[in-house]
Amino acid sequence: MNQTANLDFSKLVMVLAPLFFIQFILLVIALVMLVRADATRGPKWMWALIIIFINIIGPVLFFVIGRRDRR
Amino acid sequence: MAIWLVLVRKEVVEALRSMKAVWLPLVFILLGAMQPITSYYMPEILKHAGNMPEGSIIQIPVPSAGEVLAQTLSQYGTLGLLIVALAFMGMISSEINSGTASFTLVKPVGRTSFFLSKWAAALLLVWLSFAAGFGASWYYTVLLIGAPDAGAVVQGFLLYGLWLSFVVTLTLLFSSLLRSPAGAAFASLGTAAVLAVASSLFPHAWQPGLLAGIAAEAVQAAANPKATAVVMITAAATALAAVLACLSMKRKALP
């Protein structure tokens, strides 16, 4: 089998670890902002589900359209 | 000038407080880093995911470093532009709607410097995010695929950054013209999409939409003879959009 990239599991983990870390930070920031927000567009539990289960896009959606209050 | 600097600082503080200055770079880093990783592991992904008949051999050449960076740029051309437009769609209109703008403009602050401070902060944030994201893409490309020509990468970065700046300026212009933030995002994305489509339909008409393609070529170390002219046109169009936004701010009746 001709393959240029052999699936070395530890290498894959090394490559993806920083990205998972960044995604995790994004998720935590979004959740903290959600808990501290006075008002959101739609129920908070819905946003919590969106943030946790849709990676990358979920937190972004919350940041751009989820928050209603301007401080 | 001094007032303008104070306003810019206010905008930067605002971006930090609303976490925009944190999540925008992070999302750009994720977008940028994904591309080299998926290109590198694509043969494996296909082997494991597809229900291929036994013994079928898939041969996909791993693309060159320059090609991967060009693919990263096209990733920024779709998802990146969408996120940028959504992030800045309400920068002016929602401040006007909520009355924050009237509150600021009661003080001896010109409307031009009000707009220019927002523009400067938006550009700063976008260039920072794009630098972080493209840097991440570059890093993973060197790690997994190979080292591209550094001069070509920097050139492509600058060219694409100008295209992003143009779209950000359009978003702010529409944000000052239209009352609804969603309308501003839609209008600026629509304009960018029309220009991008026009660049493939009419490759000889010189307009900002060509810039994304030129940047992708530059990353692969292929110089385009039209590059200088298109850069000048895009810079002029960006400046024009900023002037129009200033004028629309001046004529605006605040609530």
Short mmCIF file of C-alpha atoms in Angstrom, two decimals:
data_model
loop_
_atom_site.label_atom_id
_atom_site.label_comp_id
_atom_site.label_asym_id
_atom_site.label_seq_id
_atom_site.Cartn_x
_atom_site.Cartn_y
_atom_site.Cartn_z
CA MET A 1 0.00 0.00 0.00
CA ASN A 2 1.47 3.26 -1.08
CA GLN A 3 1.01 5.82 1.61
CA THR A 4 2.86 8.96 2.42
CA ALA A 5 1.21 9.57 5.79
CA ASN A 6 1.13 6.55 8.05
CA LEU A 7 -1.28 6.82 10.91
CA ASP A 8 1.01 7.02 13.87
CA PHE A 9 -1.37 7.51 16.76
CA SER A 10 0.97 9.33 19.14
CA LYS A 11 1.95 11.71 16.36
CA LEU A 12 -1.70 12.41 15.60
CA VAL A 13 -2.28 13.24 19.25
CA MET A 14 0.75 15.52 19.29
CA VAL A 15 -0.50 17.30 16.19
CA LEU A 16 -4.07 17.73 17.37
CA ALA A 17 -3.45 18.49 21.07
CA PRO A 18 -2.93 22.27 20.64
CA LEU A 19 -6.09 22.49 18.56
CA PHE A 20 -8.17 20.63 21.13
CA PHE A 21 -6.74 22.94 23.78
CA ILE A 22 -7.74 26.03 21.79
CA GLN A 23 -11.21 24.61 21.17
CA PHE A 24 -11.53 23.94 24.89
CA ILE A 25 -10.55 27.52 25.75
CA LEU A 26 -13.13 28.80 23.26
CA LEU A 27 -15.80 26.61 24.84
CA VAL A 28 -14.93 27.71 28.38
CA ILE A 29 -14.93 31.41 27.45
CA ALA A 30 -18.31 31.03 25.77
CA LEU A 31 -19.78 29.21 28.76
CA VAL A 32 -18.44 31.80 31.22
CA MET A 33 -19.87 34.61 29.10
CA LEU A 34 -23.17 32.72 28.90
CA VAL A 35 -23.42 32.31 32.67
CA ARG A 36 -22.57 35.96 33.28
CA ALA A 37 -24.86 37.35 30.56
CA ASP A 38 -27.96 39.20 31.78
CA ALA A 39 -30.04 38.39 28.74
CA THR A 40 -29.60 36.08 25.80
CA ARG A 41 -31.54 35.62 22.59
CA GLY A 42 -33.41 32.46 23.51
CA PRO A 43 -33.10 30.31 26.63
CA LYS A 44 -29.73 29.85 28.26
CA TRP A 45 -29.90 26.06 28.36
CA MET A 46 -30.34 26.03 24.59
CA TRP A 47 -27.19 28.11 24.14
CA ALA A 48 -25.31 25.85 26.56
CA LEU A 49 -26.18 22.85 24.39
CA ILE A 50 -25.19 24.69 21.20
CA ILE A 51 -21.87 25.79 22.70
CA ILE A 52 -20.98 22.35 24.01
CA PHE A 53 -22.11 20.16 21.13
CA ILE A 54 -21.30 22.18 18.00
CA ASN A 55 -17.56 22.64 18.01
CA ILE A 56 -16.02 25.92 16.87
CA ILE A 57 -19.22 27.18 15.21
CA GLY A 58 -21.30 26.88 18.40
CA PRO A 59 -19.27 29.32 20.53
CA VAL A 60 -18.94 31.68 17.55
CA LEU A 61 -22.70 31.69 17.04
CA PHE A 62 -23.18 32.52 20.69
CA PHE A 63 -20.64 35.36 20.55
CA VAL A 64 -22.14 36.98 17.46
CA ILE A 65 -25.89 36.49 17.86
CA GLY A 66 -26.48 35.00 21.30
CA ARG A 67 -25.82 38.01 23.45
CA ARG A 68 -28.35 40.77 23.64
CA ASP A 69 -26.99 43.15 26.27
CA ARG A 70 -24.31 45.66 25.45
CA ARG A 71 -22.68 45.46 28.87
CA MET B 1 -5.62 63.20 17.13
CA ALA B 2 -5.43 62.86 20.91
CA ILE B 3 -9.20 62.33 21.07
CA TRP B 4 -8.95 59.78 18.29
CA LEU B 5 -6.36 57.82 20.26
CA VAL B 6 -8.58 57.85 23.34
CA LEU B 7 -11.45 56.52 21.22
CA VAL B 8 -9.27 53.80 19.73
CA ARG B 9 -8.28 52.75 23.24
CA LYS B 10 -11.96 52.64 24.19
CA GLU B 11 -12.65 50.38 21.23
CA VAL B 12 -9.76 48.07 22.12
CA VAL B 13 -10.98 47.85 25.72
CA GLU B 14 -14.46 47.12 24.41
CA ALA B 15 -13.11 44.33 22.18
CA LEU B 16 -11.26 42.81 25.13
CA ARG B 17 -14.25 43.09 27.43
CA SER B 18 -16.64 41.49 24.96
CA MET B 19 -13.95 38.81 24.40
CA LYS B 20 -13.95 39.57 20.67
CA ALA B 21 -10.22 40.16 20.82
CA VAL B 22 -9.83 36.65 22.22
CA TRP B 23 -12.24 34.49 20.26
CA LEU B 24 -11.58 35.97 16.83
CA PRO B 25 -7.85 35.05 16.86
CA LEU B 26 -8.64 31.63 18.34
CA VAL B 27 -11.18 30.84 15.63
CA PHE B 28 -8.79 32.03 12.93
CA ILE B 29 -6.05 29.81 14.38
CA LEU B 30 -8.38 26.79 14.32
CA LEU B 31 -9.46 27.56 10.74
CA GLY B 32 -5.87 27.99 9.59
CA ALA B 33 -4.40 24.97 11.35
CA MET B 34 -7.13 22.59 10.15
CA GLN B 35 -6.14 22.90 6.49
CA PRO B 36 -2.58 21.48 6.55
CA ILE B 37 -3.67 18.74 8.97
CA THR B 38 -6.57 17.57 6.80
CA SER B 39 -4.40 17.73 3.66
CA TYR B 40 -1.75 15.63 5.37
CA TYR B 41 -4.12 13.00 6.73
CA MET B 42 -6.50 12.96 3.75
CA PRO B 43 -5.32 9.57 2.38
CA GLU B 44 -5.82 8.01 5.82
CA ILE B 45 -9.22 9.62 6.28
CA LEU B 46 -10.39 8.28 2.93
CA LYS B 47 -9.03 4.83 3.69
CA HIS B 48 -10.90 4.62 7.00
CA ALA B 49 -14.10 6.44 6.13
CA GLY B 50 -14.95 5.26 2.64
CA ASN B 51 -16.60 1.93 1.97
CA MET B 52 -14.22 1.13 -0.82
CA PRO B 53 -14.10 -2.33 -2.40
CA GLU B 54 -11.39 -4.58 -1.05
CA GLY B 55 -7.97 -3.88 -2.45
CA SER B 56 -8.74 -0.55 -4.10
CA ILE B 57 -5.76 1.74 -4.04
CA ILE B 58 -6.28 5.43 -3.54
CA GLN B 59 -3.44 7.62 -4.55
CA ILE B 60 -3.72 11.23 -3.62
CA PRO B 61 -0.49 13.14 -3.78
CA VAL B 62 0.07 15.19 -0.64
CA PRO B 63 -0.07 18.75 -1.98
CA SER B 64 2.95 21.01 -1.92
CA ALA B 65 3.46 23.50 0.91
CA GLY B 66 2.43 26.42 -1.28
CA GLU B 67 -0.75 24.65 -2.37
CA VAL B 68 -1.73 23.96 1.24
CA LEU B 69 -1.31 27.62 2.17
CA ALA B 70 -3.37 28.62 -0.87
CA GLN B 71 -6.10 26.24 0.32
CA THR B 72 -5.92 27.89 3.73
CA LEU B 73 -6.55 31.24 2.07
CA SER B 74 -9.60 29.88 0.26
CA GLN B 75 -10.83 28.58 3.64
CA TYR B 76 -10.54 32.15 4.96
CA GLY B 77 -12.36 33.31 1.84
CA THR B 78 -15.53 31.47 2.88
CA LEU B 79 -15.75 30.80 6.62
CA GLY B 80 -13.25 33.52 7.53
CA LEU B 81 -15.12 36.27 5.70
CA LEU B 82 -18.42 35.08 7.18
CA ILE B 83 -17.04 35.23 10.71
CA VAL B 84 -15.42 38.62 10.16
CA ALA B 85 -18.63 40.09 8.75
CA LEU B 86 -20.68 38.67 11.64
CA ALA B 87 -18.17 39.93 14.20
CA PHE B 88 -18.27 43.54 12.96
CA MET B 89 -21.80 43.82 11.59
CA GLY B 90 -23.13 45.68 14.62
CA MET B 91 -20.07 47.75 15.43
CA ILE B 92 -21.75 51.01 14.42
CA SER B 93 -25.47 50.30 13.97
CA SER B 94 -26.02 48.61 17.33
CA GLU B 95 -24.21 51.47 19.09
CA ILE B 96 -26.52 53.91 17.34
CA ASN B 97 -29.61 51.81 18.17
CA SER B 98 -28.70 51.37 21.81
CA GLY B 99 -27.87 55.05 22.26
CA THR B 100 -24.22 54.51 23.16
CA ALA B 101 -23.23 56.48 20.07
CA SER B 102 -25.33 59.50 21.11
CA PHE B 103 -23.76 59.25 24.53
CA THR B 104 -20.25 59.38 23.09
CA LEU B 105 -21.05 62.07 20.53
CA VAL B 106 -22.49 64.45 23.13
CA LYS B 107 -18.90 65.07 24.13
CA PRO B 108 -16.66 67.14 21.85
CA VAL B 109 -15.90 64.21 19.59
CA GLY B 110 -16.08 64.51 15.83
CA ARG B 111 -18.10 61.96 13.96
CA THR B 112 -15.19 61.36 11.62
CA SER B 113 -12.90 60.41 14.47
CA PHE B 114 -15.74 58.35 15.95
CA PHE B 115 -15.84 56.29 12.77
CA LEU B 116 -12.08 56.25 12.24
CA SER B 117 -11.48 54.89 15.74
CA LYS B 118 -13.86 52.00 15.12
CA TRP B 119 -12.27 51.38 11.74
CA ALA B 120 -8.76 51.35 13.19
CA ALA B 121 -9.75 48.98 15.99
CA ALA B 122 -11.51 46.62 13.56
CA LEU B 123 -8.53 46.56 11.20
CA LEU B 124 -6.12 46.00 14.08
CA LEU B 125 -8.17 43.07 15.33
CA VAL B 126 -8.57 41.50 11.91
CA TRP B 127 -4.89 41.78 11.00
CA LEU B 128 -3.93 40.34 14.38
CA SER B 129 -6.32 37.41 14.00
CA PHE B 130 -5.31 36.77 10.42
CA ALA B 131 -1.61 36.88 11.36
CA ALA B 132 -2.18 34.39 14.17
CA GLY B 133 -4.26 32.09 11.97
CA PHE B 134 -2.03 32.19 8.93
CA GLY B 135 0.98 31.78 11.22
CA ALA B 136 -0.59 28.64 12.67
CA SER B 137 -1.22 27.33 9.18
CA TRP B 138 2.36 28.07 8.20
CA TYR B 139 3.64 26.32 11.33
CA TYR B 140 1.67 23.14 10.67
CA THR B 141 2.60 23.19 6.99
CA VAL B 142 6.30 23.31 7.88
CA LEU B 143 5.79 20.60 10.50
CA LEU B 144 3.84 18.15 8.34
CA ILE B 145 4.43 18.93 4.69
CA GLY B 146 7.48 21.03 4.08
CA ALA B 147 8.83 24.55 4.20
CA PRO B 148 7.32 26.99 1.70
CA ASP B 149 9.21 29.97 0.37
CA ALA B 150 9.07 32.50 3.23
CA GLY B 151 9.07 35.56 0.96
CA ALA B 152 6.13 34.20 -1.03
CA VAL B 153 4.19 33.42 2.15
CA VAL B 154 4.65 36.92 3.53
CA GLN B 155 3.65 38.44 0.19
CA GLY B 156 0.50 36.32 0.04
CA PHE B 157 -0.26 37.23 3.65
CA LEU B 158 -0.05 40.95 2.93
CA LEU B 159 -2.14 40.67 -0.24
CA TYR B 160 -4.86 38.64 1.45
CA GLY B 161 -4.81 40.95 4.47
CA LEU B 162 -5.65 43.84 2.15
CA TRP B 163 -8.65 41.89 0.79
CA LEU B 164 -9.82 41.22 4.37
CA SER B 165 -9.38 44.92 5.21
CA PHE B 166 -11.53 45.80 2.22
CA VAL B 167 -14.32 43.49 3.39
CA VAL B 168 -14.11 44.81 6.97
CA THR B 169 -14.38 48.37 5.68
CA LEU B 170 -17.41 47.38 3.61
CA THR B 171 -19.01 45.83 6.70
CA LEU B 172 -18.46 49.03 8.69
CA LEU B 173 -19.81 51.12 5.80
CA PHE B 174 -23.01 49.08 5.63
CA SER B 175 -23.17 49.07 9.42
CA SER B 176 -23.28 52.87 9.32
CA LEU B 177 -25.80 52.93 6.45
CA LEU B 178 -28.26 50.25 7.54
CA ARG B 179 -30.05 49.98 10.85
CA SER B 180 -30.03 46.21 11.11
CA PRO B 181 -26.72 44.44 11.87
CA ALA B 182 -27.82 41.36 9.94
CA GLY B 183 -28.48 43.56 6.91
CA ALA B 184 -24.95 44.95 7.15
CA ALA B 185 -23.41 41.48 7.28
CA PHE B 186 -25.58 40.32 4.39
CA ALA B 187 -24.78 43.37 2.24
CA SER B 188 -21.02 43.20 2.76
CA LEU B 189 -20.84 39.43 2.26
CA GLY B 190 -23.03 39.78 -0.82
CA THR B 191 -20.76 42.45 -2.27
CA ALA B 192 -17.67 40.35 -1.54
CA ALA B 193 -19.30 37.28 -3.10
CA VAL B 194 -20.35 39.19 -6.22
CA LEU B 195 -16.82 40.57 -6.63
CA ALA B 196 -15.32 37.10 -6.13
CA VAL B 197 -17.65 35.52 -8.70
CA ALA B 198 -17.02 38.39 -11.10
CA SER B 199 -13.28 37.80 -10.77
CA SER B 200 -13.68 34.32 -12.24
CA LEU B 201 -16.24 35.36 -14.87
CA PHE B 202 -14.38 38.45 -16.04
CA PRO B 203 -10.72 37.91 -15.16
CA HIS B 204 -9.70 40.95 -17.20
CA ALA B 205 -11.80 43.50 -15.34
CA TRP B 206 -9.57 44.96 -12.64
CA GLN B 207 -11.40 45.00 -9.32
CA PRO B 208 -10.77 44.07 -5.66
CA GLY B 209 -12.31 40.61 -6.11
CA LEU B 210 -9.21 39.51 -8.02
CA LEU B 211 -7.06 40.06 -4.95
CA ALA B 212 -7.95 36.78 -3.22
CA GLY B 213 -6.86 34.81 -6.28
CA ILE B 214 -3.70 36.87 -6.65
CA ALA B 215 -2.81 36.21 -3.00
CA ALA B 216 -3.31 32.47 -3.50
CA GLU B 217 -0.99 32.61 -6.52
CA ALA B 218 1.57 34.66 -4.60
CA VAL B 219 1.72 32.06 -1.82
CA GLN B 220 2.64 29.50 -4.47
CA ALA B 221 5.39 31.85 -5.68
CA ALA B 222 3.62 32.64 -8.95
CA ALA B 223 3.76 36.37 -9.55
CA ASN B 224 0.75 37.95 -11.23
CA PRO B 225 1.54 40.94 -13.47
CA LYS B 226 -1.75 42.58 -12.47
CA ALA B 227 -0.91 42.45 -8.75
CA THR B 228 0.31 46.05 -8.34
CA ALA B 229 -2.64 47.57 -10.16
CA VAL B 230 -5.19 45.48 -8.26
CA VAL B 231 -3.54 46.36 -4.93
CA MET B 232 -3.81 50.07 -5.79
CA ILE B 233 -7.45 49.68 -6.84
CA THR B 234 -8.34 47.77 -3.68
CA ALA B 235 -6.58 50.29 -1.45
CA ALA B 236 -8.45 53.09 -3.24
CA ALA B 237 -11.77 51.25 -2.92
CA THR B 238 -11.12 50.68 0.81
CA ALA B 239 -10.36 54.37 1.30
CA LEU B 240 -13.48 55.31 -0.68
CA ALA B 241 -15.64 53.04 1.48
CA ALA B 242 -14.18 54.65 4.60
CA VAL B 243 -14.89 58.16 3.26
CA LEU B 244 -18.45 57.17 2.38
CA ALA B 245 -18.94 55.77 5.88
CA CYS B 246 -17.65 59.04 7.39
CA LEU B 247 -20.11 61.00 5.21
CA SER B 248 -23.00 58.74 6.18
CA MET B 249 -22.11 59.19 9.86
CA LYS B 250 -22.08 62.96 9.40
CA ARG B 251 -25.55 63.00 7.86
CA LYS B 252 -27.02 60.62 10.38
CA ALA B 253 -29.65 61.85 12.84
CA LEU B 254 -28.98 60.12 16.13
CA PRO B 255 -31.84 58.95 18.35
#
